[in-house]
Short mmCIF file of C-alpha atoms and ligand atoms in Angstrom, two decimals:
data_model
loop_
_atom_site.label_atom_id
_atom_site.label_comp_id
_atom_site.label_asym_id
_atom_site.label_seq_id
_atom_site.Cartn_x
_atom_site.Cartn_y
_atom_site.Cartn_z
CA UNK H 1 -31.22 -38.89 -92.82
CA UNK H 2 -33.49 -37.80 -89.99
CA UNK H 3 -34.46 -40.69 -87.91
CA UNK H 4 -38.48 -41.30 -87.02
CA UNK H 5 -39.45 -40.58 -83.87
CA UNK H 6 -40.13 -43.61 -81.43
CA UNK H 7 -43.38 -42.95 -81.01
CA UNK H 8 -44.06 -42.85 -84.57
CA UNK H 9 -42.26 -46.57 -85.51
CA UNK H 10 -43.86 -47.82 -82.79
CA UNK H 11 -47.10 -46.93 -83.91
CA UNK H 12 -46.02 -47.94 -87.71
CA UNK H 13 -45.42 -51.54 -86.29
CA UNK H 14 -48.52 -51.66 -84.91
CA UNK H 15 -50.81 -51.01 -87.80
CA UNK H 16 -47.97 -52.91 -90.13
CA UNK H 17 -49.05 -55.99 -87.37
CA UNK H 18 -52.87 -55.38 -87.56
CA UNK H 19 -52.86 -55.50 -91.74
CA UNK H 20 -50.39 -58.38 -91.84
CA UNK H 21 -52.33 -60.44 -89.35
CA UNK H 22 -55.30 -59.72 -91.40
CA UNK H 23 -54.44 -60.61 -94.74
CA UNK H 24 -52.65 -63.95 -93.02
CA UNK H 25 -56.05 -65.23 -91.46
CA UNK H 26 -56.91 -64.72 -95.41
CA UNK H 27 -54.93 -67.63 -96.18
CA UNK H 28 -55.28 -71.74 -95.74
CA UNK H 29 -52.29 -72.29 -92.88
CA UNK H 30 -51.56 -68.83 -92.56
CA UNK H 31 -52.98 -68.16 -88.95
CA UNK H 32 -50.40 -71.22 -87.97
CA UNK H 33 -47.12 -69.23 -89.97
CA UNK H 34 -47.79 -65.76 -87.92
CA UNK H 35 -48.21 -68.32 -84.73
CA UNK H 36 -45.28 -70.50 -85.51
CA UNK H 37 -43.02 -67.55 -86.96
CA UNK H 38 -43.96 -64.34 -85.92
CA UNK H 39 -45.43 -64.61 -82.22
CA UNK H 40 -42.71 -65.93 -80.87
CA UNK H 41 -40.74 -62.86 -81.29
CA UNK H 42 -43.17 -60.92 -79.79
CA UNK H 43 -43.14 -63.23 -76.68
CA UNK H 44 -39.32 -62.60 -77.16
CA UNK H 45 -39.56 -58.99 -76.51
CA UNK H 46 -42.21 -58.53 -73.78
CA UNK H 47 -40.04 -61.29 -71.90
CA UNK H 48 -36.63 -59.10 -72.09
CA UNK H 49 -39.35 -56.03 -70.66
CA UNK H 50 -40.46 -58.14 -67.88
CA UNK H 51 -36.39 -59.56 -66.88
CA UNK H 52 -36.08 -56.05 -66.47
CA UNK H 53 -38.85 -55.51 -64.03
CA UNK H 54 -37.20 -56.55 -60.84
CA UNK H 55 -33.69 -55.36 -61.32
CA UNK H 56 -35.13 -52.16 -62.05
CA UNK H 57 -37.43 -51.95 -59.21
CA UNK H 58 -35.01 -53.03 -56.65
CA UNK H 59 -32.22 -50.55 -57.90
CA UNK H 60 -34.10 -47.42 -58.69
CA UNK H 61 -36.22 -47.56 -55.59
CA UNK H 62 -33.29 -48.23 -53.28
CA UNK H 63 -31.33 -44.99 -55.06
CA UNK H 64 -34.42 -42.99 -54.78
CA UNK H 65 -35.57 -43.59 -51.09
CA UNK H 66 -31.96 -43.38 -50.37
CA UNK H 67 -31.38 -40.13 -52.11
CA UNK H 68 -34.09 -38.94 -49.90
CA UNK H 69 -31.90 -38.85 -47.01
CA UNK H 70 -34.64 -38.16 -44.59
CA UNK H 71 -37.68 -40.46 -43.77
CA UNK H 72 -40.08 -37.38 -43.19
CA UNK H 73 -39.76 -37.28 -46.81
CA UNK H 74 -40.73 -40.44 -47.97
CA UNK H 75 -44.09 -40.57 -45.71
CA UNK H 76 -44.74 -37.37 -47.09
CA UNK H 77 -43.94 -38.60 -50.49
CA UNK H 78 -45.80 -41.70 -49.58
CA UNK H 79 -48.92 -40.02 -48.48
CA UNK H 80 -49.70 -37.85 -51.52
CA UNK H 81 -48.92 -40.57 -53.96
CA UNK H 82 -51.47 -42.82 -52.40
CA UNK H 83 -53.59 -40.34 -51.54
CA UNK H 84 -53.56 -39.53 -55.13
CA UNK H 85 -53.80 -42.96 -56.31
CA UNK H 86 -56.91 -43.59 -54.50
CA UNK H 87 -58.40 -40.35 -55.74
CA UNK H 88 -57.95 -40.81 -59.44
CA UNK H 89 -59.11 -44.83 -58.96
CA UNK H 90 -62.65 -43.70 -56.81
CA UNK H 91 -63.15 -40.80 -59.89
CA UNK H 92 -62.89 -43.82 -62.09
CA UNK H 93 -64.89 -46.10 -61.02
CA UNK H 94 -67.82 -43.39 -60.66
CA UNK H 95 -66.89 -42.08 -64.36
CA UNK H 96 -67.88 -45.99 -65.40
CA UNK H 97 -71.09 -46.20 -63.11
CA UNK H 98 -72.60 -43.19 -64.59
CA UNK H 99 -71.65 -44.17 -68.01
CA UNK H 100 -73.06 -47.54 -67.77
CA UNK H 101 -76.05 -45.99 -66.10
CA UNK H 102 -76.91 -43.98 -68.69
CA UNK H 103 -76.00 -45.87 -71.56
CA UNK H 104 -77.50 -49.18 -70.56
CA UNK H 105 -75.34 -51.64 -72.48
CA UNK H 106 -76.46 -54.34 -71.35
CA UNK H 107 -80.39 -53.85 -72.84
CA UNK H 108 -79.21 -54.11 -75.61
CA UNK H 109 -78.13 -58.02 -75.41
CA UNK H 110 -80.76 -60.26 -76.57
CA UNK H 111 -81.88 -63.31 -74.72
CA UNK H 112 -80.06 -65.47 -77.63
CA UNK H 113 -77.32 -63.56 -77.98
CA UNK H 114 -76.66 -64.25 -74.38
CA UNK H 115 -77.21 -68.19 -74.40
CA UNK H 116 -74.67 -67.92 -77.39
CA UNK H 117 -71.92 -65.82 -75.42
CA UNK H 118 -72.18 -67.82 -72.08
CA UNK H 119 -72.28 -71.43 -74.16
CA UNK H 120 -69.18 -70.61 -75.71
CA UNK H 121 -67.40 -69.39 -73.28
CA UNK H 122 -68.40 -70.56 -70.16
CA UNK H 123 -65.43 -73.12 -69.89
CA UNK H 124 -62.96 -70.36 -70.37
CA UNK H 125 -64.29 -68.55 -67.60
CA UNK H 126 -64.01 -71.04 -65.14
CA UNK H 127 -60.51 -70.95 -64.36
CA UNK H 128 -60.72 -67.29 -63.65
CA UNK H 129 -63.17 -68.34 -61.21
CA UNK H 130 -60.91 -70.53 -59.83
CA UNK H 131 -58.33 -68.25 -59.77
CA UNK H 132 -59.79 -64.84 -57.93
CA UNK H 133 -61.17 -67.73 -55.02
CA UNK H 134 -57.84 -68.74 -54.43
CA UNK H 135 -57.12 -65.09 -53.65
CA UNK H 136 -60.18 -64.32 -51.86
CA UNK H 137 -59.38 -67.61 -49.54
CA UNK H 138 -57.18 -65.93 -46.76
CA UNK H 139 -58.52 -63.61 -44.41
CA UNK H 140 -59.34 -60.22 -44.51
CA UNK H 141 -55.96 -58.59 -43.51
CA UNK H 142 -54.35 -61.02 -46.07
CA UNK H 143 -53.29 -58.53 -48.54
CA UNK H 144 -51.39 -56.88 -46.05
CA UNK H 145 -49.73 -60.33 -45.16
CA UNK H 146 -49.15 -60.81 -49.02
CA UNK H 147 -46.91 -57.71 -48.94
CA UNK H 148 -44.07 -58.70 -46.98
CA UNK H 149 -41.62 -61.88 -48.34
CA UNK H 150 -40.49 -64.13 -45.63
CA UNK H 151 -37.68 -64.57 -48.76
CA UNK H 152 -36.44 -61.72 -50.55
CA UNK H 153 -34.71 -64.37 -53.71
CA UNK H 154 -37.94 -65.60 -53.68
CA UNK H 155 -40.36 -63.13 -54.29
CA UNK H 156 -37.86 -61.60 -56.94
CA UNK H 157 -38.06 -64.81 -58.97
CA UNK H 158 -41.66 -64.27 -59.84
CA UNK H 159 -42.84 -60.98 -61.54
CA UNK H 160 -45.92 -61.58 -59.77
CA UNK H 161 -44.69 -60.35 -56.20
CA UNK H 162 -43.84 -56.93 -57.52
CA UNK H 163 -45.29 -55.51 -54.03
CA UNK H 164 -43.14 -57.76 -51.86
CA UNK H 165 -39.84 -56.38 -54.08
CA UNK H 166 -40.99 -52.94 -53.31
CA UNK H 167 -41.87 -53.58 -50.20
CA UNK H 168 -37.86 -54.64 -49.51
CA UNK H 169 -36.66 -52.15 -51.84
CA UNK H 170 -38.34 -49.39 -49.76
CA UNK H 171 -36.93 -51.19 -46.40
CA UNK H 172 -33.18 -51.49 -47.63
CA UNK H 173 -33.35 -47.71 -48.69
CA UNK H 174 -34.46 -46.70 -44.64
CA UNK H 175 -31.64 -48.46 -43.51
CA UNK H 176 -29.07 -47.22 -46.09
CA UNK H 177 -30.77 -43.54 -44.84
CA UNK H 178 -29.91 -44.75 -41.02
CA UNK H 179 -26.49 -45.96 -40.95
CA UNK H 180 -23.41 -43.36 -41.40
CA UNK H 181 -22.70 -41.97 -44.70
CA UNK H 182 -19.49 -43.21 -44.90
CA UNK H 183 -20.29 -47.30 -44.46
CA UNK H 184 -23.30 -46.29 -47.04
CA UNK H 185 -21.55 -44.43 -49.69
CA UNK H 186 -20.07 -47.89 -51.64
CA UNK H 187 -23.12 -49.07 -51.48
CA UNK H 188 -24.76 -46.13 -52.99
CA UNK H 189 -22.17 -45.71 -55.88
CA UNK H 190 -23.05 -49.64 -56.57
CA UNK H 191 -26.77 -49.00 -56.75
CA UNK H 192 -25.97 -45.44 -59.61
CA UNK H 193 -24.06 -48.06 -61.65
CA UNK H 194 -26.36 -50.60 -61.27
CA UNK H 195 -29.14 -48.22 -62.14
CA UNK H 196 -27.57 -46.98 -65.07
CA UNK H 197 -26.60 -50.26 -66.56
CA UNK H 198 -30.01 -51.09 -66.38
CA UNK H 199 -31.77 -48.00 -68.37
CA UNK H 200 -29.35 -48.63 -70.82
CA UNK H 201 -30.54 -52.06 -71.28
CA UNK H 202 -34.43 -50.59 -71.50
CA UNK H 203 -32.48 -48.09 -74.19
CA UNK H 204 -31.49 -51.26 -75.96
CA UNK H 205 -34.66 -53.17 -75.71
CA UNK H 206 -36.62 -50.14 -77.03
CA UNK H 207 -34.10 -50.61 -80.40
CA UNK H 208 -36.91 -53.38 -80.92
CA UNK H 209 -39.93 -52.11 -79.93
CA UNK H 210 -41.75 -51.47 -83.29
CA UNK H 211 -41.08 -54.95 -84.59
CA UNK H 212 -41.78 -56.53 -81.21
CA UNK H 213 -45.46 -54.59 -81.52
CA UNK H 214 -45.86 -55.63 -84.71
CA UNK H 215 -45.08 -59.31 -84.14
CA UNK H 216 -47.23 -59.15 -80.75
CA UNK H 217 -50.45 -57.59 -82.99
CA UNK H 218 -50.42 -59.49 -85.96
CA UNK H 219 -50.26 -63.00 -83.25
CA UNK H 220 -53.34 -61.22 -81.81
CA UNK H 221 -55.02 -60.56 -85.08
CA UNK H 222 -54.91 -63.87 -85.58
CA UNK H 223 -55.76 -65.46 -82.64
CA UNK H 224 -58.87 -62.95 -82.04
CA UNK H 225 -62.61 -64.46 -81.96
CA UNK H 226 -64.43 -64.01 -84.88
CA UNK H 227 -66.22 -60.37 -85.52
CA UNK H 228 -69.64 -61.63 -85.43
CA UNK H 229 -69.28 -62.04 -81.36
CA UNK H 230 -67.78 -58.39 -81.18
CA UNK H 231 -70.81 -56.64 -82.76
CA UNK H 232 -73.28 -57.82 -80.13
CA UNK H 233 -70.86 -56.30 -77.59
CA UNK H 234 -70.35 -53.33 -78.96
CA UNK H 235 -72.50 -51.01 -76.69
CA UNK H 236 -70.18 -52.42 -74.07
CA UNK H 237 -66.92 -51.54 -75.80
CA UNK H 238 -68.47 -48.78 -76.35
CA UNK H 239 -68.92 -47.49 -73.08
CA UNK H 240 -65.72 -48.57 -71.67
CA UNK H 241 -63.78 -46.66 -74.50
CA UNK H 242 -66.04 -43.58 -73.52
CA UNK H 243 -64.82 -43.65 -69.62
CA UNK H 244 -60.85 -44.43 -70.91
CA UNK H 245 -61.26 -41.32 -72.67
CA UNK H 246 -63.03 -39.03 -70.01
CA UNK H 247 -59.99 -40.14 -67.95
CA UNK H 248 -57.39 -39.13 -69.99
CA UNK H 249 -58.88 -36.12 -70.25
CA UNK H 250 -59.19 -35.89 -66.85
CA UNK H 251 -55.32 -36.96 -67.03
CA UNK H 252 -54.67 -33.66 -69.03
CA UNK H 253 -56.73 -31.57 -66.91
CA UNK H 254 -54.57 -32.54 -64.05
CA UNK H 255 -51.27 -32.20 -66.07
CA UNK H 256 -52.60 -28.25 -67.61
CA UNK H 257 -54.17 -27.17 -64.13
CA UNK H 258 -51.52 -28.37 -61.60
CA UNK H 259 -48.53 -29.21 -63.12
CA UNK H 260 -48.71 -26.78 -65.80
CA UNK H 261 -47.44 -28.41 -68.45
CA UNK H 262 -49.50 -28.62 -71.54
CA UNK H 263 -51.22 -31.67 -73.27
CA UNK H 264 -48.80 -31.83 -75.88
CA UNK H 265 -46.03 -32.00 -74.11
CA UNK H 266 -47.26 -34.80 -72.08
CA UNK H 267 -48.70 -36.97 -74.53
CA UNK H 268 -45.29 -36.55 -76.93
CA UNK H 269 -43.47 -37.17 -73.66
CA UNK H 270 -45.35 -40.52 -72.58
CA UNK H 271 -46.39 -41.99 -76.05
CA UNK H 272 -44.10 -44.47 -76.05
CA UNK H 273 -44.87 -45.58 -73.20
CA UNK H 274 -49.13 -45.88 -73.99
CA UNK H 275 -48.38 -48.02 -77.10
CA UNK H 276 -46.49 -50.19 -75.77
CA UNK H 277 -48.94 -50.88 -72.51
CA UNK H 278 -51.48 -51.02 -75.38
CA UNK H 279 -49.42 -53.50 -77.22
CA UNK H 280 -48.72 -55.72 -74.45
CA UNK H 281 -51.29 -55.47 -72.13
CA UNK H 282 -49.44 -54.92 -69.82
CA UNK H 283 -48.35 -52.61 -66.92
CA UNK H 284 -46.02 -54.14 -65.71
CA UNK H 285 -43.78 -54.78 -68.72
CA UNK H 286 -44.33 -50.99 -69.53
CA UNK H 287 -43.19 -50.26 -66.55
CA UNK H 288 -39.07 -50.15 -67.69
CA UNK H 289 -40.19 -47.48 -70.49
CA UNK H 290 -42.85 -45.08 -68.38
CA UNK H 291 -40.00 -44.88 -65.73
CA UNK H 292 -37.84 -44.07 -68.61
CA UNK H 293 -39.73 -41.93 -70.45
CA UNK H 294 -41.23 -39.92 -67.09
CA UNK H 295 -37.69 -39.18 -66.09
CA UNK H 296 -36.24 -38.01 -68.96
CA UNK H 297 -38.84 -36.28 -70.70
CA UNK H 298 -41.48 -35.07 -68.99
CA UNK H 299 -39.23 -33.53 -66.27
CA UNK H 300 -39.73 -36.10 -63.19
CA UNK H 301 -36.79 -36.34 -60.75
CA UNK H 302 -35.86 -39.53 -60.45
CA UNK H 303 -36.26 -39.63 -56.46
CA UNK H 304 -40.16 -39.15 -57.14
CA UNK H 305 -40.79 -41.55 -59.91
CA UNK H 306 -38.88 -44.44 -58.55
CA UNK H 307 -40.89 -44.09 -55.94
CA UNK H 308 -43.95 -43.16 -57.39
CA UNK H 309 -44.30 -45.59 -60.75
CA UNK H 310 -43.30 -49.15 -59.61
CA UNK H 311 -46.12 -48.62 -56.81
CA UNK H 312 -47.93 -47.34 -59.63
CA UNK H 313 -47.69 -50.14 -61.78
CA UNK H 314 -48.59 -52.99 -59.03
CA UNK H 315 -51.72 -50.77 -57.08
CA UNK H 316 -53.26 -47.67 -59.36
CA UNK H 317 -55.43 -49.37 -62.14
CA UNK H 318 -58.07 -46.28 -63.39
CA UNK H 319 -58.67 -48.35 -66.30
CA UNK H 320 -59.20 -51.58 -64.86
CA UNK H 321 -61.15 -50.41 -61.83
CA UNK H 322 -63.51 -48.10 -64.55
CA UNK H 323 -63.70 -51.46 -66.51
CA UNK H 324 -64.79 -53.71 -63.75
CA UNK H 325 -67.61 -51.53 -62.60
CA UNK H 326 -69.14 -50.73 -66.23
CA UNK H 327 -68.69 -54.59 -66.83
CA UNK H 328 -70.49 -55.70 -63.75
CA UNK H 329 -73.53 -53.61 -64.18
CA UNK H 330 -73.56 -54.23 -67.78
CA UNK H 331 -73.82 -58.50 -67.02
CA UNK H 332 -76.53 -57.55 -64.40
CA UNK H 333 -78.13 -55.39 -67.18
CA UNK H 334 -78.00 -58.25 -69.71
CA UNK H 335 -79.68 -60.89 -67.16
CA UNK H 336 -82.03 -58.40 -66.54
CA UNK H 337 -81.36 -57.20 -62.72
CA UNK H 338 -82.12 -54.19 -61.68
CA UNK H 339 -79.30 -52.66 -59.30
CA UNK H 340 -79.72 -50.25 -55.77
CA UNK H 341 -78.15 -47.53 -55.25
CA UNK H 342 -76.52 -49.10 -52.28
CA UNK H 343 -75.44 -52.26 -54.57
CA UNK H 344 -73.72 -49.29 -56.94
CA UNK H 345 -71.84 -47.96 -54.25
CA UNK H 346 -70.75 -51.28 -53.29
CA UNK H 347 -69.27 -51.60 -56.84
CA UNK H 348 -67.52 -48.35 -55.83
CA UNK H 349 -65.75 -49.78 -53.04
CA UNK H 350 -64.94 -53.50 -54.29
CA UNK H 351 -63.90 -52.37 -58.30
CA UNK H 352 -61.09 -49.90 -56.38
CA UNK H 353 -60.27 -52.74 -54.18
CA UNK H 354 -60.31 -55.65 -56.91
CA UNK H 355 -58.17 -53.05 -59.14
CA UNK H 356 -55.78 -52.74 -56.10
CA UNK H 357 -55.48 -56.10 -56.21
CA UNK H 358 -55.51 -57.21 -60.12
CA UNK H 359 -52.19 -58.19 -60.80
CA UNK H 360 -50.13 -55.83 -63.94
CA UNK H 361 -50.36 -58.27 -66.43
CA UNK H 362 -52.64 -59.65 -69.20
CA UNK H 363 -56.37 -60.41 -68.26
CA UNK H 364 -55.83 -59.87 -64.63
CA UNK H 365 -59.00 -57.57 -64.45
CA UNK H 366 -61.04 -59.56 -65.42
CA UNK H 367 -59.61 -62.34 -62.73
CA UNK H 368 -60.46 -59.93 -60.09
CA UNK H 369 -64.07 -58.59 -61.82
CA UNK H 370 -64.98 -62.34 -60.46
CA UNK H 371 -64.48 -60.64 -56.42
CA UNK H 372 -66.79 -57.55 -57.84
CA UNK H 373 -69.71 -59.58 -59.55
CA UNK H 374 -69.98 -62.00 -55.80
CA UNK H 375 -69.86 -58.82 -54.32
CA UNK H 376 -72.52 -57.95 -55.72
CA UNK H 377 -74.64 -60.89 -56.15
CA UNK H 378 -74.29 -60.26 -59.86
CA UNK H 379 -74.02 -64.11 -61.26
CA UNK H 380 -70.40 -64.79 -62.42
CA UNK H 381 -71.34 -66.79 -64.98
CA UNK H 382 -72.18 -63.17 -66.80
CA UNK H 383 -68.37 -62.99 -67.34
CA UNK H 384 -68.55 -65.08 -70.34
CA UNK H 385 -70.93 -62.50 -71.83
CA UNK H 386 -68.06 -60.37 -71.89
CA UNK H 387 -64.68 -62.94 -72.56
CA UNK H 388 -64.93 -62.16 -76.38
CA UNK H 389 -63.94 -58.78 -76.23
CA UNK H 390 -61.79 -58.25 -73.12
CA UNK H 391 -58.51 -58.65 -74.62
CA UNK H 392 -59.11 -55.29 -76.92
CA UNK H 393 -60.67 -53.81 -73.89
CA UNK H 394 -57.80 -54.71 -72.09
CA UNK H 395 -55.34 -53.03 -73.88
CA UNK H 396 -57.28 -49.84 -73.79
CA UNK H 397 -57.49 -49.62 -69.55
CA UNK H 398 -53.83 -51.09 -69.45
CA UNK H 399 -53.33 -47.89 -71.35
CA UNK H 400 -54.91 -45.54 -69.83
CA UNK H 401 -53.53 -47.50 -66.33
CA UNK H 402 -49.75 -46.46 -67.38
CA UNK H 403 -51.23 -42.58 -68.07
CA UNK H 404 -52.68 -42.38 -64.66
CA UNK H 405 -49.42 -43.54 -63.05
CA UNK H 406 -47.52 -40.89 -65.21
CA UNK H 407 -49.99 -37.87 -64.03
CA UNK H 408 -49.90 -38.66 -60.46
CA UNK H 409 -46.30 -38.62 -60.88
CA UNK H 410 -46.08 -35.04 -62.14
CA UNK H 411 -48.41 -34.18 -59.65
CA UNK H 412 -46.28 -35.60 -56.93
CA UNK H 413 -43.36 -34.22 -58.50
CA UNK H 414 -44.96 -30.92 -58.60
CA UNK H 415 -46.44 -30.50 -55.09
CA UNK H 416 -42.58 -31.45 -54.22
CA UNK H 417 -41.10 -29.03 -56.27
CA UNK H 418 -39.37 -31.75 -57.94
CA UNK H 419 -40.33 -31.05 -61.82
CA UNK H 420 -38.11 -29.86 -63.92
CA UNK H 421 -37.73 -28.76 -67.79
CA UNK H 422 -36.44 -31.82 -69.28
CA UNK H 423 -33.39 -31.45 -71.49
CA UNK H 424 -34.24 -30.46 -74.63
CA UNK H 425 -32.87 -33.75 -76.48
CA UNK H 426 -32.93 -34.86 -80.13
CA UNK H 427 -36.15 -37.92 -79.77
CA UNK H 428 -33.81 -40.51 -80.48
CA UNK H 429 -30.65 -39.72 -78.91
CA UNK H 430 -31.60 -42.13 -75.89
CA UNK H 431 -31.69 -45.01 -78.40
CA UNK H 432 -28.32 -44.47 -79.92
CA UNK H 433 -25.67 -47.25 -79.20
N1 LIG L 501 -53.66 -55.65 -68.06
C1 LIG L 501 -53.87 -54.67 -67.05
C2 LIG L 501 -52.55 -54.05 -66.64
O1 LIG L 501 -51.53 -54.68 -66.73
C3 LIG L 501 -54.60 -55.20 -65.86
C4 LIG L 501 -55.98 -55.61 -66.29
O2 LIG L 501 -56.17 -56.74 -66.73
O3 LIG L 501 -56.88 -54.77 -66.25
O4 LIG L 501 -52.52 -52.92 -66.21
#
């Protein structure tokens, strides 16, 4: 029998989550079963993505700045992928401004409407607060500070410090470049098997996927606010969803006009990959499948996209960085402030910044919207307008997050010469024991 494709059960488990968590919050006690029973398998599987995380980092960067064997290329490579990176993140941002400009959500929240949101939320929101001050404490060159470990076991035992594991990654693969081939080639042939252990564990994990989706969306189902909240925000959803879109069409544009590879291809290619950073919120824990799924079916040498993706993952949020600006003019909108041009461009420059810095994991961007809004003099407490609908809203820019690290990864790999035709290759022959 011919097996579904990935994409497909994955998407299956999804909407097999969504009804089951609906007809459970139908039931007296039934919420509790899909908590007690069902999320923790979900938990299960985004924790076996996440042990993944580091290993992978550390082993596929070291191979692939190593397989470089030249450090001319890596600042090259290093240039255009930030370069890049910043580009797609600025055309974000402005995509959300002139959405949210035109669109005015935020008129259409009435005065009640808005005592009601911030009431019952504003206790939720104030541990965000707390949070995104703690970061803002040091000064301003402490991001750059943040980046290096002063302890390499450290910063690998928290998924958090993705950066600093990069950051060493990229520093053991120069020296394995400097020192003669013949003291680095065991080390080398250690990393390949190390490497390829590990993508056959993400091969292994993926077995899962469609009923670790569907235990992670029928937990959410039932743990998700109640609908009345979500209609008065829906102008706001609204216009988020709009920008996600615009930039995954912008995604394809980039993909047809400079890569040359048709929309088709890419979305078959990186599917996977999208509903599970939809399912989990998270870029980070997508991160094991994109590299996968980048490498071995959209064409991306490895060199590039070990390079290119786990930097992708930690620093290029599109989606985030579009979300933060429409949802800080949209809470100045709803308290009735009108906003300067020269406040707007401000938003500009802190939403790429604050997306720089939001961390690739659940709710982060709305941690660092808090840095945006003081920015801004927009008043924080506004974020509790918008708590009741940020998880959804979060799965849609962690989405579109993952596609933006994809594209500037074929670009890269393009302006490199380093695309090639994937293997033609039956869907499912990467999952096969
Ligand atoms: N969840 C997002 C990500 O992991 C970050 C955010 O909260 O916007 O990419």
């Amino acid at each position: 029998m011919k097996k579904i494709a990935l994409h497909w059960q994955i998407l299956l488990g999804m909407v097999l989550g969504v009804l089951v968590g609906l007809i459970m919050t139908q039931f007296v006690g039934g919420s509790e079963i899909v908590r007690d029973w069902v999320k923790p398998f979900g938990t299960i599987f985004i924790n076996s993505l996440k042990l993944i995380a580091v290993p992978l980092i550390l082993g596929s960067l070291i191979k692939g700045v190593s397989d470089l064997k030249d450090i001319s290329k890596l600042s090259k490579m290093g240039g255009r992928t930030i370069g890049l990176y910043l580009l797609t993140t600025v055309v974000a941002v402005s995509i959300g401004l002139l959405l949210v400009n035109v669109i005015k959500p935020g008129n259409s929240i009435t005065p009640e409407t808005r005592q009601e949101l911030v009431q019952n939320y504003s206790g939720d929101t104030d541990k965000y607060k707390e949070e995104a001050f703690k970061q803002k404490e040091g000064g301003p060159l402490q991001a750059l500070v943040d980046i290096v470990p002063d302890n390499i076991f450290g910063a690998a035992s928290e998924n958090k410090n993705m950066l600093q594991v990069i950051f060493f990654a990229i520093f053991f693969g120069v020296g394995l470049i400097l020192i003669p081939e013949k003291k680095s080639k065991p080390v080398k042939k250690f990393i390949d098997g190390f490497n390829e252990v590990i993508l056959k564990m993400i091969d292994l994990i993926m077995l899962a996927a469609p009923f670790g989706v569907f235990a992670l969306l029928a937990a959410l189902v039932v743990e998700s606010p109640s609908i009345d909240l979500f209609k008065a925000l829906i102008w706001y959803a609204f216009t988020v969803i709009l920008g996600l879109a615009l930039m995954i069409t912008f995604y394809n544009g980039m993909v047809l006009l400079i890569a040359k590879k048709s929309p088709s291809f890419f979305f078959k290619g990186i599917s996977p990959a999208q509903l599970l950073a939809f399912s989990t919120s998270s870029s980070a824990a997508t991160l094991p499948v994109t590299m996968e799924r980048v490498t071995e079916h959209l064409g991306v040498d490895e060199e590039v996209s070990s390079f290119v993706l786990p930097i992708g993952a930690t620093i290029n949020m599109d989606g985030t960085s579009l979300y933060q600006a429409v949802a800080a003019v949209f809470i100045a909108q709803a308290f009735g402030m009108d906003l300067s041009l020269g406040v707007q461009l401000g938003i500009i420059v802190t939403a790429t910044l604050a997306s720089i810095g939001s961390a690739a994991v659940p709710g982060a961007g709305m941690v660092m919207l808090v840095i945006v809004l003081a920015q801004a003099g927009i008043p924080e407490a506004g974020l509790a307008l918008i708590f009741a609908i940020d998880r959804p809203l979060d799965m849609c820019r962690t989405t579109v997050n993952v596609t933006g690290d994809a594209t500037v990864s074929m670009i890269v790999a393009k302006s490199l010469d380093k695309l090639h035709d994937p293997e033609v290759k039956n869907w499912d022959d990467n999952y096969k024991i």
